[in-house]
Short mmCIF file of C-alpha atoms in Angstrom, two decimals:
data_model
loop_
_atom_site.label_atom_id
_atom_site.label_comp_id
_atom_site.label_asym_id
_atom_site.label_seq_id
_atom_site.Cartn_x
_atom_site.Cartn_y
_atom_site.Cartn_z
CA MET A 1 -18.03 22.14 2.66
CA SER A 2 -15.00 20.28 4.20
CA VAL A 3 -14.13 17.09 6.01
CA ALA A 4 -12.35 17.35 9.31
CA ILE A 5 -9.69 14.79 9.14
CA ALA A 6 -6.90 13.60 11.42
CA VAL A 7 -3.65 11.72 10.48
CA VAL A 8 -2.48 8.87 12.71
CA GLY A 9 1.26 7.96 12.47
CA LEU A 10 3.97 10.67 11.79
CA GLY A 11 6.69 8.57 10.26
CA ARG A 12 7.63 9.19 6.59
CA MET A 13 4.37 8.54 5.04
CA GLY A 14 2.10 10.16 7.79
CA LYS A 15 4.00 13.38 7.39
CA ARG A 16 3.61 13.25 3.68
CA HIS A 17 -0.23 12.55 3.94
CA VAL A 18 -0.54 15.63 6.05
CA HIS A 19 1.28 17.73 3.47
CA THR A 20 -1.00 16.33 0.56
CA LEU A 21 -4.16 16.99 2.64
CA LEU A 22 -3.08 20.47 3.35
CA TYR A 23 -2.17 21.62 -0.04
CA ARG A 24 -3.69 19.25 -2.63
CA VAL A 25 -7.16 18.26 -1.11
CA PRO A 26 -9.36 21.44 -1.13
CA HIS A 27 -12.19 19.88 0.78
CA ALA A 28 -10.19 18.33 3.59
CA LYS A 29 -9.46 20.25 6.72
CA VAL A 30 -6.47 18.65 8.88
CA VAL A 31 -7.54 19.20 12.40
CA ALA A 32 -5.31 16.91 14.27
CA VAL A 33 -2.36 14.42 14.20
CA CYS A 34 -1.36 11.63 16.40
CA SER A 35 1.61 9.45 17.21
CA SER A 36 2.71 7.06 19.96
CA THR A 37 6.43 7.91 19.36
CA PRO A 38 7.55 10.62 21.65
CA GLU A 39 10.12 12.08 19.15
CA GLU A 40 7.27 12.39 16.44
CA VAL A 41 4.96 14.06 18.96
CA GLN A 42 7.57 16.58 19.86
CA TRP A 43 8.40 17.32 16.22
CA ALA A 44 4.77 17.93 15.48
CA LYS A 45 4.41 20.28 18.53
CA SER A 46 7.25 22.27 17.47
CA ASN A 47 6.26 22.35 13.76
CA GLU A 48 5.32 25.93 12.85
CA GLU A 49 3.37 24.72 9.59
CA TYR A 50 1.06 22.70 11.98
CA LYS A 51 0.67 25.64 14.31
CA GLY A 52 -0.23 27.95 11.45
CA PHE A 53 -2.94 25.59 10.34
CA GLY A 54 -4.30 24.97 13.94
CA ILE A 55 -3.53 21.32 13.91
CA SER A 56 -3.82 19.67 17.31
CA VAL A 57 -1.13 17.04 18.39
CA TYR A 58 -2.16 14.03 20.21
CA SER A 59 0.01 11.22 21.83
CA ASP A 60 -3.12 9.18 22.79
CA TYR A 61 -5.15 7.74 19.92
CA ASP A 62 -8.28 7.40 21.83
CA GLU A 63 -8.07 10.93 23.01
CA MET A 64 -7.60 12.15 19.44
CA LEU A 65 -10.79 10.29 18.42
CA SER A 66 -12.72 12.60 20.72
CA HIS A 67 -11.40 15.72 18.99
CA PRO A 68 -14.31 18.05 18.56
CA GLY A 69 -15.93 17.77 15.13
CA LEU A 70 -13.74 15.00 13.85
CA ASP A 71 -15.07 13.38 10.64
CA ALA A 72 -12.49 10.99 9.37
CA VAL A 73 -9.10 9.51 10.10
CA TRP A 74 -6.21 8.47 7.95
CA VAL A 75 -4.52 5.51 9.63
CA SER A 76 -0.75 5.75 8.56
CA SER A 77 0.73 4.04 11.45
CA SER A 78 2.61 0.61 11.62
CA THR A 79 0.74 -2.32 10.14
CA ASP A 80 0.34 -4.13 13.42
CA VAL A 81 -2.08 -1.43 14.75
CA HIS A 82 -4.02 -0.75 11.53
CA ALA A 83 -6.91 -3.06 12.46
CA SER A 84 -7.36 -1.94 16.15
CA GLN A 85 -7.12 1.79 15.25
CA THR A 86 -9.66 1.30 12.34
CA LEU A 87 -12.01 -0.51 14.64
CA ALA A 88 -11.64 2.18 17.37
CA ALA A 89 -12.51 4.80 14.87
CA LEU A 90 -15.65 2.97 13.63
CA LYS A 91 -16.85 2.77 17.34
CA LYS A 92 -16.65 6.60 17.35
CA ASN A 93 -18.49 6.84 14.07
CA VAL A 94 -15.58 8.17 12.29
CA HIS A 95 -14.88 7.59 8.54
CA VAL A 96 -11.47 5.73 7.85
CA LEU A 97 -8.90 5.50 5.16
CA CYS A 98 -6.49 2.71 6.34
CA GLU A 99 -3.20 2.38 4.73
CA LYS A 100 -2.48 -1.20 3.20
CA PRO A 101 -2.75 -3.84 4.47
CA LEU A 102 -5.58 -3.91 7.03
CA SER A 103 -3.52 -6.17 9.26
CA THR A 104 -0.83 -8.55 9.57
CA ASN A 105 -3.38 -11.11 10.58
CA LEU A 106 -6.11 -12.50 8.43
CA GLU A 107 -8.79 -12.79 11.27
CA GLU A 108 -8.03 -9.24 12.31
CA ALA A 109 -8.42 -7.98 8.71
CA GLN A 110 -11.68 -9.80 8.41
CA SER A 111 -12.95 -8.29 11.62
CA VAL A 112 -12.37 -4.74 10.24
CA VAL A 113 -14.53 -5.70 7.09
CA ASP A 114 -17.24 -7.14 9.29
CA ALA A 115 -17.18 -4.09 11.57
CA ALA A 116 -17.58 -1.70 8.45
CA LYS A 117 -20.57 -3.64 7.35
CA LYS A 118 -22.36 -2.97 10.67
CA HIS A 119 -21.65 0.89 9.92
CA PRO A 120 -22.95 1.33 6.35
CA ASP A 121 -23.11 5.12 7.00
CA LEU A 122 -19.50 5.32 7.33
CA LYS A 123 -16.84 5.32 4.56
CA VAL A 124 -14.17 2.84 5.11
CA MET A 125 -11.37 2.23 2.49
CA ALA A 126 -8.07 0.29 2.31
CA GLY A 127 -5.25 2.50 0.81
CA PHE A 128 -4.20 0.62 -2.30
CA SER A 129 -2.74 3.75 -3.98
CA ARG A 130 -1.56 2.30 -7.22
CA ARG A 131 -5.22 1.95 -8.17
CA PHE A 132 -5.31 5.82 -8.30
CA ASP A 133 -2.17 6.15 -10.44
CA ALA A 134 -2.80 7.56 -13.87
CA SER A 135 -0.71 5.07 -15.62
CA TYR A 136 -2.05 2.04 -13.80
CA ARG A 137 -5.64 3.31 -14.34
CA ASP A 138 -4.85 3.75 -18.19
CA ALA A 139 -3.62 0.08 -18.31
CA ALA A 140 -6.86 -1.06 -16.54
CA ASN A 141 -8.88 0.71 -19.14
CA LYS A 142 -6.85 -0.74 -21.99
CA VAL A 143 -7.49 -4.36 -20.40
CA LYS A 144 -11.18 -3.57 -20.15
CA GLN A 145 -11.22 -2.43 -23.79
CA ASN A 146 -9.76 -5.79 -24.89
CA ALA A 147 -6.55 -4.03 -26.26
CA ILE A 148 -4.51 -7.23 -25.38
CA GLY A 149 -7.18 -9.87 -25.66
CA SER A 150 -7.72 -11.96 -22.49
CA PRO A 151 -5.02 -11.27 -19.85
CA PHE A 152 -3.43 -14.34 -18.33
CA VAL A 153 -0.14 -13.35 -16.90
CA VAL A 154 0.79 -10.48 -14.62
CA ARG A 155 4.52 -9.74 -13.78
CA SER A 156 4.99 -7.08 -11.22
CA ASN A 157 7.65 -5.96 -8.91
CA THR A 158 8.26 -3.50 -6.15
CA CYS A 159 11.82 -2.80 -5.58
CA ASP A 160 13.04 -0.11 -2.91
CA LEU A 161 16.21 1.83 -2.81
CA LEU A 162 18.73 0.30 -0.41
CA ASP A 163 18.33 1.94 3.00
CA ASN A 164 21.53 2.08 5.08
CA THR A 165 20.05 4.27 7.82
CA GLY A 166 18.51 1.45 9.78
CA PHE A 167 14.86 2.68 9.19
CA PHE A 168 13.79 -0.36 7.25
CA VAL A 169 15.22 -2.95 9.59
CA LYS A 170 13.38 -1.20 12.50
CA TYR A 171 10.25 -1.03 10.44
CA ALA A 172 10.50 -4.69 9.32
CA ALA A 173 9.79 -5.88 12.80
CA ARG A 174 6.21 -4.79 12.65
CA ASN A 175 5.22 -5.04 8.88
CA GLY A 176 4.26 -8.72 8.49
CA GLY A 177 6.99 -9.82 6.19
CA ILE A 178 8.11 -8.96 2.60
CA PHE A 179 5.09 -10.32 0.70
CA VAL A 180 2.55 -8.75 3.17
CA ASP A 181 4.28 -5.40 3.07
CA CYS A 182 6.47 -5.00 -0.07
CA ALA A 183 4.53 -7.10 -2.45
CA ILE A 184 0.97 -6.13 -1.25
CA HIS A 185 0.39 -3.57 -4.08
CA ASP A 186 1.57 -6.06 -6.75
CA ILE A 187 -0.86 -8.63 -5.58
CA ASP A 188 -3.75 -6.16 -5.66
CA LEU A 189 -2.68 -5.16 -9.16
CA SER A 190 -2.75 -8.90 -10.33
CA LEU A 191 -6.24 -9.33 -8.96
CA TRP A 192 -7.36 -6.00 -10.78
CA TYR A 193 -5.89 -6.90 -14.14
CA LEU A 194 -6.91 -10.60 -14.12
CA ASP A 195 -10.55 -9.79 -13.10
CA ASN A 196 -10.35 -11.05 -9.47
CA PRO A 197 -9.32 -14.70 -10.14
CA THR A 198 -9.44 -17.41 -7.40
CA PRO A 199 -5.98 -18.50 -6.15
CA LYS A 200 -4.97 -22.08 -6.68
CA SER A 201 -1.44 -22.22 -5.30
CA CYS A 202 1.41 -20.05 -4.13
CA TRP A 203 5.12 -20.65 -4.24
CA ALA A 204 7.95 -18.31 -2.95
CA THR A 205 11.62 -18.14 -2.22
CA GLY A 206 13.86 -15.47 -0.86
CA THR A 207 17.40 -14.40 0.00
CA LEU A 208 19.30 -12.08 2.28
CA GLN A 209 21.84 -9.91 0.66
CA HIS A 210 22.12 -6.67 2.56
CA HIS A 211 20.12 -6.97 5.89
CA PRO A 212 21.15 -10.06 7.72
CA GLU A 213 19.26 -8.68 10.76
CA LEU A 214 15.98 -9.71 9.09
CA LYS A 215 16.75 -13.40 9.89
CA ASP A 216 15.77 -12.58 13.46
CA PHE A 217 12.19 -11.67 12.08
CA ASN A 218 11.98 -14.82 9.78
CA ASP A 219 12.06 -12.35 6.84
CA VAL A 220 14.29 -11.58 3.75
CA ASP A 221 15.34 -8.55 1.70
CA ASN A 222 14.75 -10.01 -1.76
CA ALA A 223 11.96 -12.45 -2.73
CA VAL A 224 10.16 -14.01 -5.67
CA GLY A 225 6.64 -15.27 -5.44
CA VAL A 226 4.47 -17.08 -7.94
CA VAL A 227 0.63 -17.39 -7.76
CA GLU A 228 -1.27 -19.88 -9.84
CA PHE A 229 -4.95 -19.04 -10.28
CA TYR A 230 -7.82 -21.28 -11.29
CA GLY A 231 -8.62 -20.79 -15.01
CA GLY A 232 -4.99 -20.76 -16.27
CA LYS A 233 -3.90 -17.33 -14.98
CA ILE A 234 -0.52 -16.61 -13.36
CA ALA A 235 1.09 -13.87 -11.31
CA TYR A 236 4.79 -13.47 -10.71
CA PHE A 237 6.18 -11.03 -8.14
CA TYR A 238 9.57 -9.74 -7.33
CA CYS A 239 10.12 -7.59 -4.30
CA SER A 240 13.41 -6.03 -3.10
CA ARG A 241 14.51 -3.76 -0.36
CA THR A 242 18.11 -3.45 -1.75
CA GLN A 243 18.15 -1.67 -5.12
CA ALA A 244 21.09 0.49 -5.99
CA HIS A 245 19.51 2.72 -8.54
CA GLY A 246 16.31 3.89 -6.93
CA HIS A 247 12.58 2.95 -6.51
CA ASP A 248 11.92 0.43 -9.38
CA VAL A 249 8.24 -0.31 -9.73
CA CYS A 250 7.04 -1.96 -12.88
CA THR A 251 4.14 -4.13 -14.09
CA GLU A 252 3.48 -6.15 -17.18
CA ILE A 253 0.16 -7.75 -18.34
CA THR A 254 0.28 -10.39 -20.94
CA GLY A 255 -2.78 -11.16 -22.81
CA THR A 256 -3.70 -13.48 -25.73
CA HIS A 257 -3.08 -10.73 -28.25
CA GLY A 258 -0.41 -8.40 -26.70
CA LYS A 259 1.10 -7.04 -23.70
CA ILE A 260 0.80 -3.84 -21.58
CA MET A 261 3.86 -2.44 -19.78
CA VAL A 262 3.85 0.21 -17.04
CA ASN A 263 7.27 1.87 -16.00
CA VAL A 264 9.26 -1.02 -17.18
CA ILE A 265 12.38 1.42 -17.28
CA PRO A 266 11.78 3.62 -14.29
CA ARG A 267 12.63 7.37 -14.62
CA SER A 268 12.12 10.40 -12.69
CA ASN A 269 11.27 12.65 -15.62
CA ASN A 270 11.81 12.96 -19.50
CA VAL A 271 15.51 13.87 -19.28
CA VAL A 272 18.20 11.55 -20.67
CA LEU A 273 21.93 12.25 -20.28
CA ALA A 274 24.15 11.34 -23.21
CA ASP A 275 27.88 11.35 -22.82
CA ASN A 276 30.97 8.97 -23.18
CA LEU A 277 29.23 6.53 -20.82
CA GLY A 278 26.21 6.11 -23.09
CA LEU A 279 22.57 7.20 -22.49
CA ARG A 280 21.07 7.16 -19.00
CA ASN A 281 18.31 8.66 -16.89
CA GLU A 282 17.65 9.25 -13.17
CA VAL A 283 15.23 7.21 -11.23
CA GLN A 284 12.92 8.27 -8.32
CA PRO A 285 14.69 7.54 -5.02
CA GLU A 286 11.69 6.18 -3.30
CA TYR A 287 7.83 5.44 -3.72
CA TRP A 288 6.73 8.92 -2.74
CA GLN A 289 8.20 10.63 -5.78
CA ARG A 290 6.56 7.89 -8.09
CA PHE A 291 3.20 7.88 -6.45
CA GLU A 292 2.66 11.38 -4.92
CA ASP A 293 -0.11 12.21 -7.56
CA ALA A 294 -1.72 8.96 -6.98
CA PHE A 295 -1.99 9.57 -3.12
CA ALA A 296 -3.51 13.09 -3.90
CA THR A 297 -6.17 11.44 -6.11
CA GLU A 298 -6.94 8.84 -3.56
CA ALA A 299 -7.40 11.38 -0.76
CA ASN A 300 -9.66 13.53 -3.07
CA GLU A 301 -11.79 10.59 -3.98
CA PHE A 302 -12.07 9.51 -0.36
CA ILE A 303 -13.02 12.92 0.77
CA ALA A 304 -15.61 13.12 -2.08
CA SER A 305 -17.19 9.91 -1.06
CA ILE A 306 -17.88 11.31 2.36
CA LEU A 307 -19.17 14.73 1.17
CA ASN A 308 -21.36 13.13 -1.58
CA ASN A 309 -22.36 10.04 0.34
CA THR A 310 -21.10 7.80 -2.49
CA PRO A 311 -19.43 4.41 -2.35
CA VAL A 312 -15.70 4.48 -1.68
CA PRO A 313 -13.76 4.10 -4.91
CA LEU A 314 -12.16 0.82 -3.68
CA PRO A 315 -14.31 -1.91 -1.83
CA LEU A 316 -12.80 -2.67 1.54
CA GLU A 317 -13.28 -6.48 0.87
CA ALA A 318 -10.49 -6.21 -1.71
CA GLY A 319 -8.11 -5.91 1.05
CA THR A 320 -8.76 -9.39 2.64
CA LYS A 321 -8.19 -11.23 -0.63
CA VAL A 322 -4.92 -9.53 -1.12
CA MET A 323 -3.84 -10.29 2.42
CA LEU A 324 -4.88 -13.93 1.96
CA ILE A 325 -2.36 -14.31 -0.90
CA GLY A 326 0.28 -12.31 0.75
CA ARG A 327 0.10 -14.52 3.85
CA ALA A 328 0.12 -17.63 1.64
CA LEU A 329 3.32 -16.40 -0.05
CA GLN A 330 4.81 -15.67 3.17
CA LYS A 331 4.03 -19.17 4.50
CA ALA A 332 5.48 -20.64 1.26
CA LEU A 333 8.55 -18.49 1.76
CA LEU A 334 9.21 -19.73 5.31
CA SER A 335 8.17 -23.50 4.73
CA GLY A 336 9.66 -24.11 1.34
CA GLU A 337 6.39 -25.71 0.42
CA VAL A 338 3.61 -24.82 -2.00
CA THR A 339 0.52 -23.38 -0.36
CA ARG A 340 -2.70 -24.68 -1.94
CA PHE A 341 -6.35 -23.44 -2.08
CA ASP A 342 -9.46 -25.29 -2.85
CA GLU A 343 -11.70 -24.02 -5.79
CA LYS A 344 -13.49 -21.42 -3.58
CA GLY A 345 -10.01 -19.92 -2.71
CA VAL A 346 -10.04 -21.35 0.90
CA PRO A 347 -6.43 -22.41 2.06
CA LEU A 348 -6.05 -26.10 2.33
CA THR A 349 -3.69 -25.57 5.34
CA ALA A 350 -3.47 -22.89 8.04
CA ILE A 351 -1.63 -19.75 6.80
#
């Protein structure tokens, strides 16, 4: 048995998802791809690999949803259309794996969750890929096993290699801001490791060091955010788009009896070069090299949930709380003021 799936969006991530589904997910069959960008459509139509697998290429999303026998879509387009494309797929009774976040807008994200509840027969999942990474899962197991006592602080960062091609600045116009996009995985990890606490307040600050163009989008290229949760728990995030050494993603979970560290010193492999400059190792250039296996695990588990009619491995509702905190941090960044929540986790001011 196999699941006929289409990938929407043929940017860097979309193309990589197609490759993963073709070669690392035995029970998936890629039947179509879609993009609204003419250059991407032309590239896909001329791609010999896609021709060899019989993959249909669409420039119209609604038309692609009517592809014969389509079972599922992987929404990998820009963040501002995640919600609308997911909702359209649900109306066609198609399963959906939507990349994080569900939307740049809280109400829109909630509309996706509400619509999914009306289609209990469909599998709908938000793509928080780090929950499928072997190291992060091992850390979660250690937390559950009380290896560090009661966890109360998570420090996590997502720092990307400096992009001088112009790709990131173009992308930033549609991604919802640095905390909604860059820090979204770190926020999700903090909720995971701290046992889904309720936010109490958010504070943030940022700076522009390499991409002054981001000022036009009310955004920054480096930012720090702090979330205080009810119950004395804290999360600290650093996100950056300007690292010189490569993709630097690390997380520390501090508990009452110890600390768990994941990838604190990033490295591409186990090779260390020793010479007259000292000891050093190479770092993955971007997120894909670090999380390629996690994306494959995520895809396999999503496909398995469809074939076996079991719950998706990550509840869709998790995406709305992550978005709530991301938007609160973004507001704090822009306003310079602390964003506060009541004891039920409802923002005291509009975000």
